[in-house]
PDB file of C-alpha atoms in Angstrom:
ATOM      1  CA  UNK A 290     197.054  51.616 -71.292  1.00 87.00           C
ATOM      2  CA  UNK A 291     196.308  54.082 -68.484  1.00 86.00           C
ATOM      3  CA  UNK A 292     198.270  51.903 -66.042  1.00 86.00           C
ATOM      4  CA  UNK A 293     201.187  51.603 -68.479  1.00 84.00           C
ATOM      5  CA  UNK A 294     201.131  55.420 -68.790  1.00 84.00           C
ATOM      6  CA  UNK A 295     201.332  55.611 -64.982  1.00 86.00           C
ATOM      7  CA  UNK A 296     197.880  57.145 -64.609  1.00 88.00           C
ATOM      8  CA  UNK A 297     196.216  56.543 -61.237  1.00 90.00           C
ATOM      9  CA  UNK A 298     192.628  56.341 -62.490  1.00 91.00           C
ATOM     10  CA  UNK A 299     190.549  54.202 -64.785  1.00 92.00           C
ATOM     11  CA  UNK A 300     187.789  54.981 -67.269  1.00 95.00           C
ATOM     12  CA  UNK A 301     184.960  54.528 -64.766  1.00 96.00           C
ATOM     13  CA  UNK A 302     186.574  56.814 -62.163  1.00 96.00           C
ATOM     14  CA  UNK A 303     187.253  59.444 -64.813  1.00 96.00           C
ATOM     15  CA  UNK A 304     183.632  59.383 -66.024  1.00 98.00           C
ATOM     16  CA  UNK A 305     182.417  59.658 -62.406  1.00 98.00           C
ATOM     17  CA  UNK A 306     184.546  62.790 -61.976  1.00 97.00           C
ATOM     18  CA  UNK A 307     183.094  64.270 -65.158  1.00 97.00           C
ATOM     19  CA  UNK A 308     179.579  63.604 -63.849  1.00 98.00           C
ATOM     20  CA  UNK A 309     180.414  65.332 -60.536  1.00 98.00           C
ATOM     21  CA  UNK A 310     181.908  68.333 -62.308  1.00 96.00           C
ATOM     22  CA  UNK A 311     178.905  68.651 -64.635  1.00 96.00           C
ATOM     23  CA  UNK A 312     176.507  68.349 -61.668  1.00 97.00           C
ATOM     24  CA  UNK A 313     178.300  71.226 -59.936  1.00 96.00           C
ATOM     25  CA  UNK A 314     178.757  73.380 -63.077  1.00 92.00           C
ATOM     26  CA  UNK A 315     176.229  72.225 -65.717  1.00 91.00           C
ATOM     27  CA  UNK A 316     177.413  74.494 -68.540  1.00 87.00           C
ATOM     28  CA  UNK A 317     181.141  73.914 -68.008  1.00 91.00           C
ATOM     29  CA  UNK A 318     183.303  73.569 -71.115  1.00 90.00           C
ATOM     30  CA  UNK A 319     185.590  70.539 -70.855  1.00 94.00           C
ATOM     31  CA  UNK A 320     188.743  69.969 -72.871  1.00 93.00           C
ATOM     32  CA  UNK A 321     191.332  67.212 -72.837  1.00 95.00           C
ATOM     33  CA  UNK A 322     194.568  65.925 -74.309  1.00 95.00           C
ATOM     34  CA  UNK A 323     194.451  62.552 -76.064  1.00 95.00           C
ATOM     35  CA  UNK A 324     197.375  60.480 -77.311  1.00 93.00           C
ATOM     36  CA  UNK A 325     196.741  57.906 -80.040  1.00 93.00           C
ATOM     37  CA  UNK A 326     199.110  55.028 -80.712  1.00 88.00           C
ATOM     38  CA  UNK A 327     200.762  54.582 -77.314  1.00 88.00           C
ATOM     39  CA  UNK A 328     202.839  51.373 -77.526  1.00 84.00           C
ATOM     40  CA  UNK A 329     200.597  48.391 -76.933  1.00 86.00           C
ATOM     41  CA  UNK A 330     197.353  50.203 -77.807  1.00 90.00           C
ATOM     42  CA  UNK A 331     194.874  47.787 -79.344  1.00 92.00           C
ATOM     43  CA  UNK A 332     191.790  48.551 -81.414  1.00 94.00           C
ATOM     44  CA  UNK A 333     189.762  47.730 -78.287  1.00 95.00           C
ATOM     45  CA  UNK A 334     191.794  50.266 -76.261  1.00 94.00           C
ATOM     46  CA  UNK A 335     191.223  52.877 -78.942  1.00 95.00           C
ATOM     47  CA  UNK A 336     187.470  52.179 -78.978  1.00 96.00           C
ATOM     48  CA  UNK A 337     187.444  52.752 -75.194  1.00 96.00           C
ATOM     49  CA  UNK A 338     188.976  56.186 -75.871  1.00 96.00           C
ATOM     50  CA  UNK A 339     186.319  56.893 -78.487  1.00 97.00           C
ATOM     51  CA  UNK A 340     183.638  55.816 -76.002  1.00 97.00           C
ATOM     52  CA  UNK A 341     184.949  58.339 -73.461  1.00 97.00           C
ATOM     53  CA  UNK A 342     184.993  61.067 -76.130  1.00 97.00           C
ATOM     54  CA  UNK A 343     181.366  60.319 -77.015  1.00 97.00           C
ATOM     55  CA  UNK A 344     180.231  60.178 -73.388  1.00 97.00           C
ATOM     56  CA  UNK A 345     182.060  63.277 -72.163  1.00 97.00           C
ATOM     57  CA  UNK A 346     181.421  65.329 -75.325  1.00 96.00           C
ATOM     58  CA  UNK A 347     184.463  67.579 -74.943  1.00 95.00           C
ATOM     59  CA  UNK A 348     184.176  71.138 -76.152  1.00 92.00           C
ATOM     60  CA  UNK A 349     187.626  70.688 -77.655  1.00 90.00           C
ATOM     61  CA  UNK A 350     190.528  68.274 -77.461  1.00 93.00           C
ATOM     62  CA  UNK A 351     194.219  68.479 -78.171  1.00 93.00           C
ATOM     63  CA  UNK A 352     194.974  65.259 -80.023  1.00 94.00           C
ATOM     64  CA  UNK A 353     198.400  63.808 -80.640  1.00 91.00           C
ATOM     65  CA  UNK A 354     199.959  60.775 -82.268  1.00 90.00           C
ATOM     66  CA  UNK A 355     202.439  59.107 -79.939  1.00 87.00           C
ATOM     67  CA  UNK A 356     205.959  59.904 -81.097  1.00 79.00           C
ATOM     68  CA  UNK A 357     207.165  56.702 -82.684  1.00 69.00           C
ATOM     69  CA  UNK A 358     210.662  55.427 -82.120  1.00 65.00           C
ATOM     70  CA  UNK A 359     212.364  53.052 -84.537  1.00 66.00           C
ATOM     71  CA  UNK A 360     211.886  49.476 -83.427  1.00 65.00           C
ATOM     72  CA  UNK A 361     208.910  50.189 -81.126  1.00 58.00           C
ATOM     73  CA  UNK A 362     205.423  48.725 -81.604  1.00 57.00           C
ATOM     74  CA  UNK A 363     204.174  52.229 -82.508  1.00 53.00           C
ATOM     75  CA  UNK A 364     206.635  52.453 -85.414  1.00 60.00           C
ATOM     76  CA  UNK A 365     205.307  49.270 -87.009  1.00 64.00           C
ATOM     77  CA  UNK A 366     201.664  50.432 -86.711  1.00 73.00           C
ATOM     78  CA  UNK A 367     202.009  53.825 -88.396  1.00 78.00           C
ATOM     79  CA  UNK A 368     199.099  53.363 -90.864  1.00 84.00           C
ATOM     80  CA  UNK A 369     196.750  51.987 -88.194  1.00 88.00           C
ATOM     81  CA  UNK A 370     197.636  54.788 -85.787  1.00 89.00           C
ATOM     82  CA  UNK A 371     197.101  57.470 -88.448  1.00 91.00           C
ATOM     83  CA  UNK A 372     193.682  56.009 -89.279  1.00 94.00           C
ATOM     84  CA  UNK A 373     192.755  55.946 -85.573  1.00 94.00           C
ATOM     85  CA  UNK A 374     193.923  59.529 -85.167  1.00 94.00           C
ATOM     86  CA  UNK A 375     191.796  60.632 -88.131  1.00 96.00           C
ATOM     87  CA  UNK A 376     188.721  58.883 -86.670  1.00 96.00           C
ATOM     88  CA  UNK A 377     189.299  60.517 -83.289  1.00 96.00           C
ATOM     89  CA  UNK A 378     189.810  63.969 -84.784  1.00 95.00           C
ATOM     90  CA  UNK A 379     186.643  63.663 -86.875  1.00 97.00           C
ATOM     91  CA  UNK A 380     184.581  62.693 -83.806  1.00 97.00           C
ATOM     92  CA  UNK A 381     186.039  65.459 -81.624  1.00 95.00           C
ATOM     93  CA  UNK A 382     185.434  68.073 -84.332  1.00 95.00           C
ATOM     94  CA  UNK A 383     181.840  66.895 -84.853  1.00 96.00           C
ATOM     95  CA  UNK A 384     181.046  67.134 -81.136  1.00 95.00           C
ATOM     96  CA  UNK A 385     182.823  70.473 -80.773  1.00 91.00           C
ATOM     97  CA  UNK A 386     180.860  71.926 -83.696  1.00 92.00           C
ATOM     98  CA  UNK A 387     177.572  70.679 -82.217  1.00 94.00           C
ATOM     99  CA  UNK A 388     178.367  72.246 -78.846  1.00 91.00           C
ATOM    100  CA  UNK A 389     179.438  75.553 -80.384  1.00 87.00           C
ATOM    101  CA  UNK A 390     176.406  75.528 -82.685  1.00 89.00           C
ATOM    102  CA  UNK A 391     174.106  75.232 -79.689  1.00 89.00           C
ATOM    103  CA  UNK A 392     175.212  78.755 -78.720  1.00 88.00           C
ATOM    104  CA  UNK A 393     174.259  80.263 -82.085  1.00 88.00           C
ATOM    105  CA  UNK A 394     171.870  83.177 -81.709  1.00 90.00           C
ATOM    106  CA  UNK A 395     172.571  83.672 -78.011  1.00 92.00           C
ATOM    107  CA  UNK A 396     173.939  86.862 -76.515  1.00 94.00           C
ATOM    108  CA  UNK A 397     176.283  86.036 -73.654  1.00 94.00           C
ATOM    109  CA  UNK A 398     178.835  87.963 -71.568  1.00 96.00           C
ATOM    110  CA  UNK A 399     182.401  87.502 -72.821  1.00 97.00           C
ATOM    111  CA  UNK A 400     185.615  88.440 -71.005  1.00 98.00           C
ATOM    112  CA  UNK A 401     187.814  89.842 -73.769  1.00 98.00           C
ATOM    113  CA  UNK A 402     191.376  88.554 -73.418  1.00 98.00           C
ATOM    114  CA  UNK A 403     193.271  89.579 -76.526  1.00 97.00           C
ATOM    115  CA  UNK A 404     193.293  90.821 -80.080  1.00 96.00           C
ATOM    116  CA  UNK A 405     192.650  87.902 -82.426  1.00 95.00           C
ATOM    117  CA  UNK A 406     195.917  86.708 -83.950  1.00 92.00           C
ATOM    118  CA  UNK A 407     194.429  85.757 -87.327  1.00 94.00           C
ATOM    119  CA  UNK A 408     192.119  88.724 -87.885  1.00 95.00           C
ATOM    120  CA  UNK A 409     192.858  92.186 -86.468  1.00 93.00           C
ATOM    121  CA  UNK A 410     189.173  93.157 -86.701  1.00 96.00           C
ATOM    122  CA  UNK A 411     188.331  90.509 -84.079  1.00 97.00           C
ATOM    123  CA  UNK A 412     189.018  90.032 -80.381  1.00 98.00           C
ATOM    124  CA  UNK A 413     189.149  86.738 -78.522  1.00 97.00           C
ATOM    125  CA  UNK A 414     187.546  86.070 -75.175  1.00 96.00           C
ATOM    126  CA  UNK A 415     185.916  83.480 -72.961  1.00 94.00           C
ATOM    127  CA  UNK A 416     182.393  82.736 -71.856  1.00 92.00           C
ATOM    128  CA  UNK A 417     181.682  81.963 -68.201  1.00 89.00           C
ATOM    129  CA  UNK A 418     182.011  78.235 -68.988  1.00 85.00           C
ATOM    130  CA  UNK A 419     185.527  78.875 -70.390  1.00 84.00           C
ATOM    131  CA  UNK A 420     184.542  78.448 -74.064  1.00 86.00           C
ATOM    132  CA  UNK A 421     186.679  80.542 -76.404  1.00 89.00           C
ATOM    133  CA  UNK A 422     184.835  82.936 -78.724  1.00 91.00           C
ATOM    134  CA  UNK A 423     185.891  85.425 -81.383  1.00 93.00           C
ATOM    135  CA  UNK A 424     183.922  88.590 -82.052  1.00 94.00           C
ATOM    136  CA  UNK A 425     184.326  91.960 -83.723  1.00 96.00           C
ATOM    137  CA  UNK A 426     186.177  94.359 -81.451  1.00 96.00           C
ATOM    138  CA  UNK A 427     189.228  96.457 -80.706  1.00 96.00           C
ATOM    139  CA  UNK A 428     192.184  96.251 -78.325  1.00 95.00           C
ATOM    140  CA  UNK A 429     190.573  98.712 -75.884  1.00 96.00           C
ATOM    141  CA  UNK A 430     188.043  95.974 -75.018  1.00 97.00           C
ATOM    142  CA  UNK A 431     190.738  93.703 -73.519  1.00 97.00           C
ATOM    143  CA  UNK A 432     190.046  93.004 -69.855  1.00 97.00           C
ATOM    144  CA  UNK A 433     186.404  94.035 -70.136  1.00 97.00           C
ATOM    145  CA  UNK A 434     183.174  92.041 -70.324  1.00 96.00           C
TER     146      UNK A 434
END
């Protein structure tokens, strides 16, 4: 599937890069984009994706269902693709929650970036590993640690 998508790497090379990055920056937060249901994707292909998700343990992932077009293989597999997407999302959310939970009780420096869009009593910032956090604060904290 990676070749069909015109990617110039394979699973093994990608995992080697992740290992190198983690060796250089052990507490780095990694995120990714994942497409489910690319035309021609088999259950085996999908399980390879799930294997990468489990091995890398992304802090978060943007997950998408491939946009189906009438008459394409993806259009005829809608139920299978939706089920795969749900399995992927569940796994990503479980790992993300575990990684975020590991920070519970710690006091860490946060670069405040903006007022939280959902709750005006909160600000949003990033830890040194690029993890996003929300905490009580005001707009005058933006740009400060």
